[in-house]
JSON list of C-alpha atoms and ligand atoms in Angstrom, two decimals:
[
{"chain": "U", "resi": 365, "resn": "UNK", "atom": "CA", "xyz": [-1.14, -2.75, -17.70]},
{"chain": "U", "resi": 366, "resn": "UNK", "atom": "CA", "xyz": [0.77, 0.46, -16.96]},
{"chain": "U", "resi": 367, "resn": "UNK", "atom": "CA", "xyz": [0.18, 1.61, -13.39]},
{"chain": "U", "resi": 368, "resn": "UNK", "atom": "CA", "xyz": [-1.22, 5.09, -12.75]},
{"chain": "U", "resi": 369, "resn": "UNK", "atom": "CA", "xyz": [0.79, 7.12, -10.20]},
{"chain": "U", "resi": 370, "resn": "UNK", "atom": "CA", "xyz": [-1.04, 9.82, -8.27]},
{"chain": "U", "resi": 371, "resn": "UNK", "atom": "CA", "xyz": [1.08, 12.06, -6.06]},
{"chain": "U", "resi": 372, "resn": "UNK", "atom": "CA", "xyz": [-0.95, 13.44, -3.15]},
{"chain": "U", "resi": 373, "resn": "UNK", "atom": "CA", "xyz": [-0.67, 17.20, -2.70]},
{"chain": "U", "resi": 374, "resn": "UNK", "atom": "CA", "xyz": [-1.20, 16.70, 1.04]},
{"chain": "U", "resi": 375, "resn": "UNK", "atom": "CA", "xyz": [2.60, 16.50, 1.24]},
{"chain": "U", "resi": 376, "resn": "UNK", "atom": "CA", "xyz": [3.15, 19.60, -0.94]},
{"chain": "U", "resi": 377, "resn": "UNK", "atom": "CA", "xyz": [4.17, 23.09, 0.20]},
{"chain": "U", "resi": 378, "resn": "UNK", "atom": "CA", "xyz": [0.74, 24.76, 0.33]},
{"chain": "U", "resi": 379, "resn": "UNK", "atom": "CA", "xyz": [2.28, 28.21, -0.16]},
{"chain": "U", "resi": 380, "resn": "UNK", "atom": "CA", "xyz": [3.74, 27.13, -3.51]},
{"chain": "U", "resi": 381, "resn": "UNK", "atom": "CA", "xyz": [0.96, 24.83, -4.69]},
{"chain": "U", "resi": 382, "resn": "UNK", "atom": "CA", "xyz": [0.98, 25.98, -8.32]},
{"chain": "U", "resi": 383, "resn": "UNK", "atom": "CA", "xyz": [4.70, 25.32, -8.68]},
{"chain": "U", "resi": 384, "resn": "UNK", "atom": "CA", "xyz": [4.42, 22.01, -6.84]},
{"chain": "U", "resi": 385, "resn": "UNK", "atom": "CA", "xyz": [1.68, 20.75, -9.16]},
{"chain": "U", "resi": 386, "resn": "UNK", "atom": "CA", "xyz": [3.57, 21.90, -12.26]},
{"chain": "U", "resi": 387, "resn": "UNK", "atom": "CA", "xyz": [6.63, 20.07, -10.93]},
{"chain": "U", "resi": 388, "resn": "UNK", "atom": "CA", "xyz": [4.58, 16.87, -10.47]},
{"chain": "U", "resi": 389, "resn": "UNK", "atom": "CA", "xyz": [3.36, 17.06, -14.07]},
{"chain": "U", "resi": 390, "resn": "UNK", "atom": "CA", "xyz": [6.92, 17.60, -15.32]},
{"chain": "U", "resi": 391, "resn": "UNK", "atom": "CA", "xyz": [8.09, 14.67, -13.19]},
{"chain": "U", "resi": 392, "resn": "UNK", "atom": "CA", "xyz": [5.75, 12.25, -14.96]},
{"chain": "U", "resi": 393, "resn": "UNK", "atom": "CA", "xyz": [2.76, 12.01, -12.58]},
{"chain": "U", "resi": 394, "resn": "UNK", "atom": "CA", "xyz": [-0.35, 10.56, -14.25]},
{"chain": "U", "resi": 395, "resn": "UNK", "atom": "CA", "xyz": [-2.95, 12.29, -12.05]},
{"chain": "U", "resi": 396, "resn": "UNK", "atom": "CA", "xyz": [-3.04, 14.55, -9.00]},
{"chain": "U", "resi": 397, "resn": "UNK", "atom": "CA", "xyz": [-4.63, 13.22, -5.79]},
{"chain": "U", "resi": 398, "resn": "UNK", "atom": "CA", "xyz": [-6.39, 15.92, -3.72]},
{"chain": "U", "resi": 399, "resn": "UNK", "atom": "CA", "xyz": [-7.06, 15.00, -0.06]},
{"chain": "U", "resi": 400, "resn": "UNK", "atom": "CA", "xyz": [-10.06, 16.94, 1.24]},
{"chain": "U", "resi": 401, "resn": "UNK", "atom": "CA", "xyz": [-10.45, 16.68, 5.05]},
{"chain": "U", "resi": 402, "resn": "UNK", "atom": "CA", "xyz": [-13.11, 18.40, 7.14]},
{"chain": "U", "resi": 403, "resn": "UNK", "atom": "CA", "xyz": [-11.96, 18.11, 10.76]},
{"chain": "U", "resi": 404, "resn": "UNK", "atom": "CA", "xyz": [-14.97, 15.87, 11.52]},
{"chain": "U", "resi": 405, "resn": "UNK", "atom": "CA", "xyz": [-14.77, 12.72, 9.39]},
{"chain": "U", "resi": 406, "resn": "UNK", "atom": "CA", "xyz": [-11.03, 12.88, 10.11]},
{"chain": "U", "resi": 407, "resn": "UNK", "atom": "CA", "xyz": [-9.27, 15.12, 12.63]},
{"chain": "U", "resi": 408, "resn": "UNK", "atom": "CA", "xyz": [-7.38, 17.55, 10.38]},
{"chain": "U", "resi": 409, "resn": "UNK", "atom": "CA", "xyz": [-8.76, 20.13, 7.96]},
{"chain": "U", "resi": 410, "resn": "UNK", "atom": "CA", "xyz": [-6.95, 20.48, 4.66]},
{"chain": "U", "resi": 411, "resn": "UNK", "atom": "CA", "xyz": [-8.70, 22.39, 1.86]},
{"chain": "U", "resi": 412, "resn": "UNK", "atom": "CA", "xyz": [-11.90, 22.58, -0.17]},
{"chain": "U", "resi": 413, "resn": "UNK", "atom": "CA", "xyz": [-13.10, 23.23, -3.70]},
{"chain": "U", "resi": 414, "resn": "UNK", "atom": "CA", "xyz": [-11.29, 26.57, -3.93]},
{"chain": "U", "resi": 415, "resn": "UNK", "atom": "CA", "xyz": [-7.93, 24.79, -3.77]},
{"chain": "U", "resi": 416, "resn": "UNK", "atom": "CA", "xyz": [-9.05, 22.20, -6.33]},
{"chain": "U", "resi": 417, "resn": "UNK", "atom": "CA", "xyz": [-10.00, 25.07, -8.63]},
{"chain": "U", "resi": 418, "resn": "UNK", "atom": "CA", "xyz": [-6.51, 26.53, -8.26]},
{"chain": "U", "resi": 419, "resn": "UNK", "atom": "CA", "xyz": [-4.85, 23.16, -8.89]},
{"chain": "U", "resi": 420, "resn": "UNK", "atom": "CA", "xyz": [-7.03, 22.75, -11.99]},
{"chain": "U", "resi": 421, "resn": "UNK", "atom": "CA", "xyz": [-5.48, 25.93, -13.40]},
{"chain": "U", "resi": 422, "resn": "UNK", "atom": "CA", "xyz": [-1.95, 24.74, -12.66]},
{"chain": "U", "resi": 423, "resn": "UNK", "atom": "CA", "xyz": [-2.08, 21.43, -14.55]},
{"chain": "U", "resi": 424, "resn": "UNK", "atom": "CA", "xyz": [-3.81, 19.59, -17.36]},
{"chain": "U", "resi": 425, "resn": "UNK", "atom": "CA", "xyz": [-3.50, 16.26, -15.50]},
{"chain": "U", "resi": 426, "resn": "UNK", "atom": "CA", "xyz": [-6.73, 14.62, -14.27]},
{"chain": "U", "resi": 427, "resn": "UNK", "atom": "CA", "xyz": [-7.65, 15.48, -10.66]},
{"chain": "U", "resi": 428, "resn": "UNK", "atom": "CA", "xyz": [-8.66, 12.70, -8.26]},
{"chain": "U", "resi": 429, "resn": "UNK", "atom": "CA", "xyz": [-10.57, 14.23, -5.34]},
{"chain": "U", "resi": 430, "resn": "UNK", "atom": "CA", "xyz": [-10.65, 12.06, -2.18]},
{"chain": "U", "resi": 431, "resn": "UNK", "atom": "CA", "xyz": [-13.40, 13.37, 0.09]},
{"chain": "U", "resi": 432, "resn": "UNK", "atom": "CA", "xyz": [-12.69, 12.55, 3.74]},
{"chain": "U", "resi": 433, "resn": "UNK", "atom": "CA", "xyz": [-15.75, 14.47, 4.88]},
{"chain": "U", "resi": 434, "resn": "UNK", "atom": "CA", "xyz": [-19.17, 13.88, 6.40]},
{"chain": "U", "resi": 435, "resn": "UNK", "atom": "CA", "xyz": [-22.20, 14.42, 4.13]},
{"chain": "U", "resi": 436, "resn": "UNK", "atom": "CA", "xyz": [-20.14, 14.35, 0.93]},
{"chain": "U", "resi": 437, "resn": "UNK", "atom": "CA", "xyz": [-23.37, 14.59, -1.10]},
{"chain": "U", "resi": 438, "resn": "UNK", "atom": "CA", "xyz": [-23.62, 18.27, -0.12]},
{"chain": "U", "resi": 439, "resn": "UNK", "atom": "CA", "xyz": [-20.27, 19.09, -1.76]},
{"chain": "U", "resi": 440, "resn": "UNK", "atom": "CA", "xyz": [-20.31, 17.22, -5.08]},
{"chain": "U", "resi": 441, "resn": "UNK", "atom": "CA", "xyz": [-21.43, 20.16, -7.19]},
{"chain": "U", "resi": 442, "resn": "UNK", "atom": "CA", "xyz": [-18.71, 22.41, -5.76]},
{"chain": "U", "resi": 443, "resn": "UNK", "atom": "CA", "xyz": [-15.95, 19.94, -6.55]},
{"chain": "U", "resi": 444, "resn": "UNK", "atom": "CA", "xyz": [-17.43, 19.15, -9.96]},
{"chain": "U", "resi": 445, "resn": "UNK", "atom": "CA", "xyz": [-17.43, 22.84, -10.86]},
{"chain": "U", "resi": 446, "resn": "UNK", "atom": "CA", "xyz": [-13.91, 23.20, -9.48]},
{"chain": "U", "resi": 447, "resn": "UNK", "atom": "CA", "xyz": [-12.67, 20.72, -12.09]},
{"chain": "U", "resi": 448, "resn": "UNK", "atom": "CA", "xyz": [-12.54, 17.26, -10.48]},
{"chain": "U", "resi": 449, "resn": "UNK", "atom": "CA", "xyz": [-12.20, 14.32, -12.88]},
{"chain": "U", "resi": 450, "resn": "UNK", "atom": "CA", "xyz": [-12.67, 11.63, -10.23]},
{"chain": "U", "resi": 451, "resn": "UNK", "atom": "CA", "xyz": [-14.51, 12.00, -6.92]},
{"chain": "U", "resi": 452, "resn": "UNK", "atom": "CA", "xyz": [-14.35, 9.32, -4.24]},
{"chain": "U", "resi": 453, "resn": "UNK", "atom": "CA", "xyz": [-16.54, 9.22, -1.12]},
{"chain": "U", "resi": 454, "resn": "UNK", "atom": "CA", "xyz": [-16.11, 7.08, 1.98]},
{"chain": "U", "resi": 455, "resn": "UNK", "atom": "CA", "xyz": [-18.41, 4.12, 2.63]},
{"chain": "U", "resi": 456, "resn": "UNK", "atom": "CA", "xyz": [-18.05, 4.98, 6.34]},
{"chain": "U", "resi": 457, "resn": "UNK", "atom": "CA", "xyz": [-19.69, 8.40, 5.75]},
{"chain": "U", "resi": 458, "resn": "UNK", "atom": "CA", "xyz": [-22.96, 6.48, 5.24]},
{"chain": "U", "resi": 459, "resn": "UNK", "atom": "CA", "xyz": [-22.52, 3.42, 7.41]},
{"chain": "U", "resi": 460, "resn": "UNK", "atom": "CA", "xyz": [-23.83, 4.93, 10.69]},
{"chain": "U", "resi": 461, "resn": "UNK", "atom": "CA", "xyz": [-27.43, 4.43, 9.56]},
{"chain": "U", "resi": 462, "resn": "UNK", "atom": "CA", "xyz": [-27.74, 1.00, 7.86]},
{"chain": "U", "resi": 463, "resn": "UNK", "atom": "CA", "xyz": [-31.40, 1.67, 6.97]},
{"chain": "U", "resi": 464, "resn": "UNK", "atom": "CA", "xyz": [-30.43, 4.46, 4.53]},
{"chain": "U", "resi": 465, "resn": "UNK", "atom": "CA", "xyz": [-26.90, 3.40, 3.66]},
{"chain": "U", "resi": 466, "resn": "UNK", "atom": "CA", "xyz": [-27.58, 1.80, 0.30]},
{"chain": "U", "resi": 467, "resn": "UNK", "atom": "CA", "xyz": [-30.01, 4.42, -0.94]},
{"chain": "U", "resi": 468, "resn": "UNK", "atom": "CA", "xyz": [-27.67, 7.27, 0.02]},
{"chain": "U", "resi": 469, "resn": "UNK", "atom": "CA", "xyz": [-24.56, 5.68, -1.48]},
{"chain": "U", "resi": 470, "resn": "UNK", "atom": "CA", "xyz": [-26.35, 4.92, -4.76]},
{"chain": "U", "resi": 471, "resn": "UNK", "atom": "CA", "xyz": [-27.64, 8.47, -4.85]},
{"chain": "U", "resi": 472, "resn": "UNK", "atom": "CA", "xyz": [-24.27, 10.16, -4.27]},
{"chain": "U", "resi": 473, "resn": "UNK", "atom": "CA", "xyz": [-22.58, 7.94, -6.88]},
{"chain": "U", "resi": 474, "resn": "UNK", "atom": "CA", "xyz": [-25.27, 8.86, -9.42]},
{"chain": "U", "resi": 475, "resn": "UNK", "atom": "CA", "xyz": [-24.92, 12.51, -8.51]},
{"chain": "U", "resi": 476, "resn": "UNK", "atom": "CA", "xyz": [-21.18, 12.38, -9.27]},
{"chain": "U", "resi": 477, "resn": "UNK", "atom": "CA", "xyz": [-21.79, 10.59, -12.59]},
{"chain": "U", "resi": 478, "resn": "UNK", "atom": "CA", "xyz": [-24.44, 13.08, -13.61]},
{"chain": "U", "resi": 479, "resn": "UNK", "atom": "CA", "xyz": [-21.71, 15.74, -13.63]},
{"chain": "U", "resi": 480, "resn": "UNK", "atom": "CA", "xyz": [-19.76, 13.58, -16.10]},
{"chain": "U", "resi": 481, "resn": "UNK", "atom": "CA", "xyz": [-17.21, 12.72, -13.41]},
{"chain": "U", "resi": 482, "resn": "UNK", "atom": "CA", "xyz": [-15.88, 9.27, -12.55]},
{"chain": "U", "resi": 483, "resn": "UNK", "atom": "CA", "xyz": [-17.13, 8.05, -9.17]},
{"chain": "U", "resi": 484, "resn": "UNK", "atom": "CA", "xyz": [-15.58, 5.88, -6.51]},
{"chain": "U", "resi": 485, "resn": "UNK", "atom": "CA", "xyz": [-16.11, 4.42, -3.05]},
{"chain": "U", "resi": 486, "resn": "UNK", "atom": "CA", "xyz": [-13.39, 4.31, -0.39]},
{"chain": "U", "resi": 487, "resn": "UNK", "atom": "CA", "xyz": [-13.03, 1.92, 2.56]},
{"chain": "U", "resi": 488, "resn": "UNK", "atom": "CA", "xyz": [-10.98, 2.44, 5.71]},
{"chain": "U", "resi": 489, "resn": "UNK", "atom": "CA", "xyz": [-8.57, -0.24, 6.98]},
{"chain": "U", "resi": 490, "resn": "UNK", "atom": "CA", "xyz": [-11.10, -1.37, 9.63]},
{"chain": "U", "resi": 491, "resn": "UNK", "atom": "CA", "xyz": [-13.92, -1.86, 7.11]},
{"chain": "U", "resi": 492, "resn": "UNK", "atom": "CA", "xyz": [-14.30, -5.32, 5.54]},
{"chain": "U", "resi": 493, "resn": "UNK", "atom": "CA", "xyz": [-14.09, -5.35, 1.76]},
{"chain": "U", "resi": 494, "resn": "UNK", "atom": "CA", "xyz": [-17.33, -7.38, 1.51]},
{"chain": "U", "resi": 495, "resn": "UNK", "atom": "CA", "xyz": [-19.39, -4.26, 2.26]},
{"chain": "U", "resi": 496, "resn": "UNK", "atom": "CA", "xyz": [-18.52, -3.02, -1.24]},
{"chain": "U", "resi": 497, "resn": "UNK", "atom": "CA", "xyz": [-20.20, -5.92, -3.02]},
{"chain": "U", "resi": 498, "resn": "UNK", "atom": "CA", "xyz": [-23.56, -4.19, -3.66]},
{"chain": "U", "resi": 499, "resn": "UNK", "atom": "CA", "xyz": [-21.81, -1.21, -5.28]},
{"chain": "U", "resi": 500, "resn": "UNK", "atom": "CA", "xyz": [-19.19, -2.77, -7.53]},
{"chain": "U", "resi": 501, "resn": "UNK", "atom": "CA", "xyz": [-21.28, -2.45, -10.69]},
{"chain": "U", "resi": 502, "resn": "UNK", "atom": "CA", "xyz": [-21.96, 1.24, -9.97]},
{"chain": "U", "resi": 503, "resn": "UNK", "atom": "CA", "xyz": [-18.43, 2.58, -9.51]},
{"chain": "U", "resi": 504, "resn": "UNK", "atom": "CA", "xyz": [-15.56, 3.51, -11.79]},
{"chain": "U", "resi": 505, "resn": "UNK", "atom": "CA", "xyz": [-13.11, 3.13, -8.95]},
{"chain": "U", "resi": 506, "resn": "UNK", "atom": "CA", "xyz": [-12.63, 1.49, -5.54]},
{"chain": "U", "resi": 507, "resn": "UNK", "atom": "CA", "xyz": [-10.09, 3.12, -3.23]},
{"chain": "U", "resi": 508, "resn": "UNK", "atom": "CA", "xyz": [-8.64, 0.88, -0.53]},
{"chain": "U", "resi": 509, "resn": "UNK", "atom": "CA", "xyz": [-7.12, 2.89, 2.33]},
{"chain": "U", "resi": 510, "resn": "UNK", "atom": "CA", "xyz": [-3.88, 1.29, 3.45]},
{"chain": "U", "resi": 511, "resn": "UNK", "atom": "CA", "xyz": [-3.52, 3.65, 6.44]},
{"chain": "U", "resi": 512, "resn": "UNK", "atom": "CA", "xyz": [-6.10, 5.19, 8.76]},
{"chain": "U", "resi": 513, "resn": "UNK", "atom": "CA", "xyz": [-6.99, 8.40, 6.86]},
{"chain": "U", "resi": 514, "resn": "UNK", "atom": "CA", "xyz": [-5.98, 11.79, 8.20]},
{"chain": "U", "resi": 515, "resn": "UNK", "atom": "CA", "xyz": [-2.23, 12.06, 7.84]},
{"chain": "U", "resi": 516, "resn": "UNK", "atom": "CA", "xyz": [0.55, 11.45, 5.34]},
{"chain": "U", "resi": 517, "resn": "UNK", "atom": "CA", "xyz": [3.69, 9.54, 6.20]},
{"chain": "U", "resi": 518, "resn": "UNK", "atom": "CA", "xyz": [2.09, 6.58, 8.05]},
{"chain": "U", "resi": 519, "resn": "UNK", "atom": "CA", "xyz": [3.07, 2.92, 7.79]},
{"chain": "U", "resi": 520, "resn": "UNK", "atom": "CA", "xyz": [1.42, 0.73, 5.14]},
{"chain": "U", "resi": 521, "resn": "UNK", "atom": "CA", "xyz": [-1.07, -1.84, 6.51]},
{"chain": "U", "resi": 522, "resn": "UNK", "atom": "CA", "xyz": [-0.23, -5.10, 4.65]},
{"chain": "U", "resi": 523, "resn": "UNK", "atom": "CA", "xyz": [-3.71, -6.67, 5.03]},
{"chain": "U", "resi": 524, "resn": "UNK", "atom": "CA", "xyz": [-4.97, -4.04, 2.56]},
{"chain": "U", "resi": 525, "resn": "UNK", "atom": "CA", "xyz": [-3.51, -6.20, -0.18]},
{"chain": "U", "resi": 526, "resn": "UNK", "atom": "CA", "xyz": [-5.92, -9.04, 0.70]},
{"chain": "U", "resi": 527, "resn": "UNK", "atom": "CA", "xyz": [-8.75, -6.60, -0.02]},
{"chain": "U", "resi": 528, "resn": "UNK", "atom": "CA", "xyz": [-7.16, -5.70, -3.35]},
{"chain": "U", "resi": 529, "resn": "UNK", "atom": "CA", "xyz": [-6.91, -9.37, -4.28]},
{"chain": "U", "resi": 530, "resn": "UNK", "atom": "CA", "xyz": [-10.57, -9.97, -3.39]},
{"chain": "U", "resi": 531, "resn": "UNK", "atom": "CA", "xyz": [-11.58, -7.01, -5.56]},
{"chain": "U", "resi": 532, "resn": "UNK", "atom": "CA", "xyz": [-9.51, -8.29, -8.48]},
{"chain": "U", "resi": 533, "resn": "UNK", "atom": "CA", "xyz": [-11.26, -11.66, -8.17]},
{"chain": "U", "resi": 534, "resn": "UNK", "atom": "CA", "xyz": [-14.79, -10.24, -7.96]},
{"chain": "U", "resi": 535, "resn": "UNK", "atom": "CA", "xyz": [-14.11, -7.88, -10.85]},
{"chain": "U", "resi": 536, "resn": "UNK", "atom": "CA", "xyz": [-13.09, -10.77, -13.04]},
{"chain": "U", "resi": 537, "resn": "UNK", "atom": "CA", "xyz": [-15.93, -13.07, -11.92]},
{"chain": "U", "resi": 538, "resn": "UNK", "atom": "CA", "xyz": [-18.52, -10.38, -12.65]},
{"chain": "U", "resi": 539, "resn": "UNK", "atom": "CA", "xyz": [-16.82, -9.02, -15.81]},
{"chain": "U", "resi": 540, "resn": "UNK", "atom": "CA", "xyz": [-16.69, -5.53, -14.30]},
{"chain": "U", "resi": 541, "resn": "UNK", "atom": "CA", "xyz": [-14.19, -2.82, -15.12]},
{"chain": "U", "resi": 542, "resn": "UNK", "atom": "CA", "xyz": [-13.73, -0.60, -12.05]},
{"chain": "U", "resi": 543, "resn": "UNK", "atom": "CA", "xyz": [-10.17, 0.49, -11.27]},
{"chain": "U", "resi": 544, "resn": "UNK", "atom": "CA", "xyz": [-8.53, -0.39, -7.95]},
{"chain": "U", "resi": 545, "resn": "UNK", "atom": "CA", "xyz": [-6.63, 2.38, -6.15]},
{"chain": "U", "resi": 546, "resn": "UNK", "atom": "CA", "xyz": [-4.52, 2.21, -2.99]},
{"chain": "U", "resi": 547, "resn": "UNK", "atom": "CA", "xyz": [-3.72, 5.13, -0.70]},
{"chain": "U", "resi": 548, "resn": "UNK", "atom": "CA", "xyz": [-1.36, 5.42, 2.24]},
{"chain": "U", "resi": 549, "resn": "UNK", "atom": "CA", "xyz": [2.10, 4.29, 3.20]},
{"chain": "U", "resi": 550, "resn": "UNK", "atom": "CA", "xyz": [3.32, 3.48, -0.29]},
{"chain": "U", "resi": 551, "resn": "UNK", "atom": "CA", "xyz": [7.12, 3.51, -0.55]},
{"chain": "U", "resi": 552, "resn": "UNK", "atom": "CA", "xyz": [9.72, 2.64, -3.15]},
{"chain": "U", "resi": 553, "resn": "UNK", "atom": "CA", "xyz": [10.31, -0.56, -1.14]},
{"chain": "U", "resi": 554, "resn": "UNK", "atom": "CA", "xyz": [6.72, -1.87, -1.00]},
{"chain": "U", "resi": 555, "resn": "UNK", "atom": "CA", "xyz": [5.56, -0.64, -4.43]},
{"chain": "U", "resi": 556, "resn": "UNK", "atom": "CA", "xyz": [6.35, -3.89, -6.23]},
{"chain": "U", "resi": 557, "resn": "UNK", "atom": "CA", "xyz": [4.23, -6.08, -3.93]},
{"chain": "U", "resi": 558, "resn": "UNK", "atom": "CA", "xyz": [1.41, -3.53, -4.27]},
{"chain": "U", "resi": 559, "resn": "UNK", "atom": "CA", "xyz": [1.63, -3.63, -8.07]},
{"chain": "U", "resi": 560, "resn": "UNK", "atom": "CA", "xyz": [1.70, -7.44, -8.03]},
{"chain": "U", "resi": 561, "resn": "UNK", "atom": "CA", "xyz": [-1.49, -7.59, -5.93]},
{"chain": "U", "resi": 562, "resn": "UNK", "atom": "CA", "xyz": [-3.32, -6.02, -8.87]},
{"chain": "U", "resi": 563, "resn": "UNK", "atom": "CA", "xyz": [-3.62, -2.34, -7.93]},
{"chain": "U", "resi": 564, "resn": "UNK", "atom": "CA", "xyz": [-4.19, -0.05, -10.94]},
{"chain": "U", "resi": 565, "resn": "UNK", "atom": "CA", "xyz": [-3.76, 3.36, -9.31]},
{"chain": "U", "resi": 566, "resn": "UNK", "atom": "CA", "xyz": [-1.14, 4.13, -6.65]},
{"chain": "U", "resi": 567, "resn": "UNK", "atom": "CA", "xyz": [-1.36, 7.25, -4.46]},
{"chain": "U", "resi": 568, "resn": "UNK", "atom": "CA", "xyz": [1.90, 8.46, -2.95]},
{"chain": "U", "resi": 569, "resn": "UNK", "atom": "CA", "xyz": [2.46, 11.52, -0.79]},
{"chain": "U", "resi": 570, "resn": "UNK", "atom": "CA", "xyz": [5.72, 11.34, 1.14]},
{"chain": "U", "resi": 571, "resn": "UNK", "atom": "CA", "xyz": [7.31, 8.82, -1.23]},
{"chain": "U", "resi": 572, "resn": "UNK", "atom": "CA", "xyz": [7.23, 11.45, -3.99]},
{"chain": "U", "resi": 573, "resn": "UNK", "atom": "CA", "xyz": [7.67, 14.68, -2.04]},
{"chain": "U", "resi": 574, "resn": "UNK", "atom": "CA", "xyz": [10.52, 13.47, 0.17]},
{"chain": "U", "resi": 575, "resn": "UNK", "atom": "CA", "xyz": [12.49, 12.05, -2.77]},
{"chain": "U", "resi": 576, "resn": "UNK", "atom": "CA", "xyz": [15.44, 14.11, -3.97]},
{"chain": "U", "resi": 577, "resn": "UNK", "atom": "CA", "xyz": [14.59, 13.13, -7.57]},
{"chain": "U", "resi": 578, "resn": "UNK", "atom": "CA", "xyz": [10.79, 13.10, -7.84]},
{"chain": "U", "resi": 579, "resn": "UNK", "atom": "CA", "xyz": [10.72, 11.95, -11.47]},
{"chain": "U", "resi": 580, "resn": "UNK", "atom": "CA", "xyz": [12.83, 8.95, -10.52]},
{"chain": "U", "resi": 581, "resn": "UNK", "atom": "CA", "xyz": [10.62, 8.21, -7.51]},
{"chain": "U", "resi": 582, "resn": "UNK", "atom": "CA", "xyz": [7.53, 8.18, -9.76]},
{"chain": "U", "resi": 583, "resn": "UNK", "atom": "CA", "xyz": [9.26, 5.79, -12.20]},
{"chain": "U", "resi": 584, "resn": "UNK", "atom": "CA", "xyz": [10.25, 3.48, -9.35]},
{"chain": "U", "resi": 585, "resn": "UNK", "atom": "CA", "xyz": [6.69, 3.42, -7.98]},
{"chain": "U", "resi": 586, "resn": "UNK", "atom": "CA", "xyz": [5.45, 2.56, -11.48]},
{"chain": "U", "resi": 587, "resn": "UNK", "atom": "CA", "xyz": [8.03, -0.23, -11.76]},
{"chain": "U", "resi": 588, "resn": "UNK", "atom": "CA", "xyz": [9.95, 1.40, -14.58]},
{"chain": "U", "resi": 589, "resn": "UNK", "atom": "CA", "xyz": [13.24, 2.09, -12.79]},
{"chain": "L", "resi": 1343, "resn": "LIG", "atom": "C1", "xyz": [-4.26, 10.07, 4.05]},
{"chain": "L", "resi": 1343, "resn": "LIG", "atom": "C2", "xyz": [-4.43, 10.55, 2.63]},
{"chain": "L", "resi": 1343, "resn": "LIG", "atom": "C3", "xyz": [-3.36, 10.11, 1.73]},
{"chain": "L", "resi": 1343, "resn": "LIG", "atom": "C4", "xyz": [-1.98, 10.64, 2.08]},
{"chain": "L", "resi": 1343, "resn": "LIG", "atom": "C5", "xyz": [-0.98, 9.62, 1.69]},
{"chain": "L", "resi": 1343, "resn": "LIG", "atom": "O1", "xyz": [-5.40, 10.32, 4.77]},
{"chain": "L", "resi": 1343, "resn": "LIG", "atom": "O2", "xyz": [-5.65, 10.07, 2.09]},
{"chain": "L", "resi": 1343, "resn": "LIG", "atom": "O3", "xyz": [-3.66, 10.42, 0.37]},
{"chain": "L", "resi": 1343, "resn": "LIG", "atom": "O4", "xyz": [-1.68, 11.85, 1.45]},
{"chain": "L", "resi": 1343, "resn": "LIG", "atom": "O5", "xyz": [0.27, 10.00, 2.15]},
{"chain": "L", "resi": 1343, "resn": "LIG", "atom": "P1", "xyz": [1.49, 8.97, 2.21]},
{"chain": "L", "resi": 1343, "resn": "LIG", "atom": "O6", "xyz": [1.70, 8.47, 0.81]},
{"chain": "L", "resi": 1343, "resn": "LIG", "atom": "O7", "xyz": [2.59, 9.80, 2.75]},
{"chain": "L", "resi": 1343, "resn": "LIG", "atom": "O8", "xyz": [1.07, 7.86, 3.14]},
{"chain": "L", "resi": 1344, "resn": "LIG", "atom": "ZN1", "xyz": [-6.04, 10.28, -0.14]}
]
């Protein structure tokens, strides 16, 4: 199946965001990945729903909103109204209290779906993929972080691909249909091994924004050049 390429606007020029997003659409991006960071769940602060609203106006491509924030359930409505098409929340945002983890994750996923938006769960590199098992039938998407979240331009963690392979296997065994997304450290050099592992959606920040020909970079990541 054709791979979905999602440039991350974390690597964009924030003063020219409208032009940057229009350029990504012209260059053949399939979706736009929006990295929301709160300075607590991860160190840096990026942007909130106001930026997503602006990006929504600048493109007709679907918007994939990656919430690296604590208490994501308090923000779903804002991002839904801003125009998100996909919203992903971190498993780790709920893991601190195992007695409420499952109830809270099920509730936030339902909340996202009730807005007519596709929902997903994200795991950090240090989190074992097995923790996702109870939620696989509830999500449209699983996002496997292949770097520690917080910054663009980090090195890909190869063991992430073992998680992808486990997810591919479980999806088939249980006849499920969630998509598998990877985020962090994707380059033109490692894209083929990532595609071969069974990833459906590939996020790329620096690999797209640092390329002199962004359209070509997107084709290479997709395996078309
Ligand atoms: C990292 C973000 C990523 C980041 C990827 O916390 O979630 O989406 O933008 O950047 P690259 O592709 O440069 O690793
Ligand atoms: Zn991201």
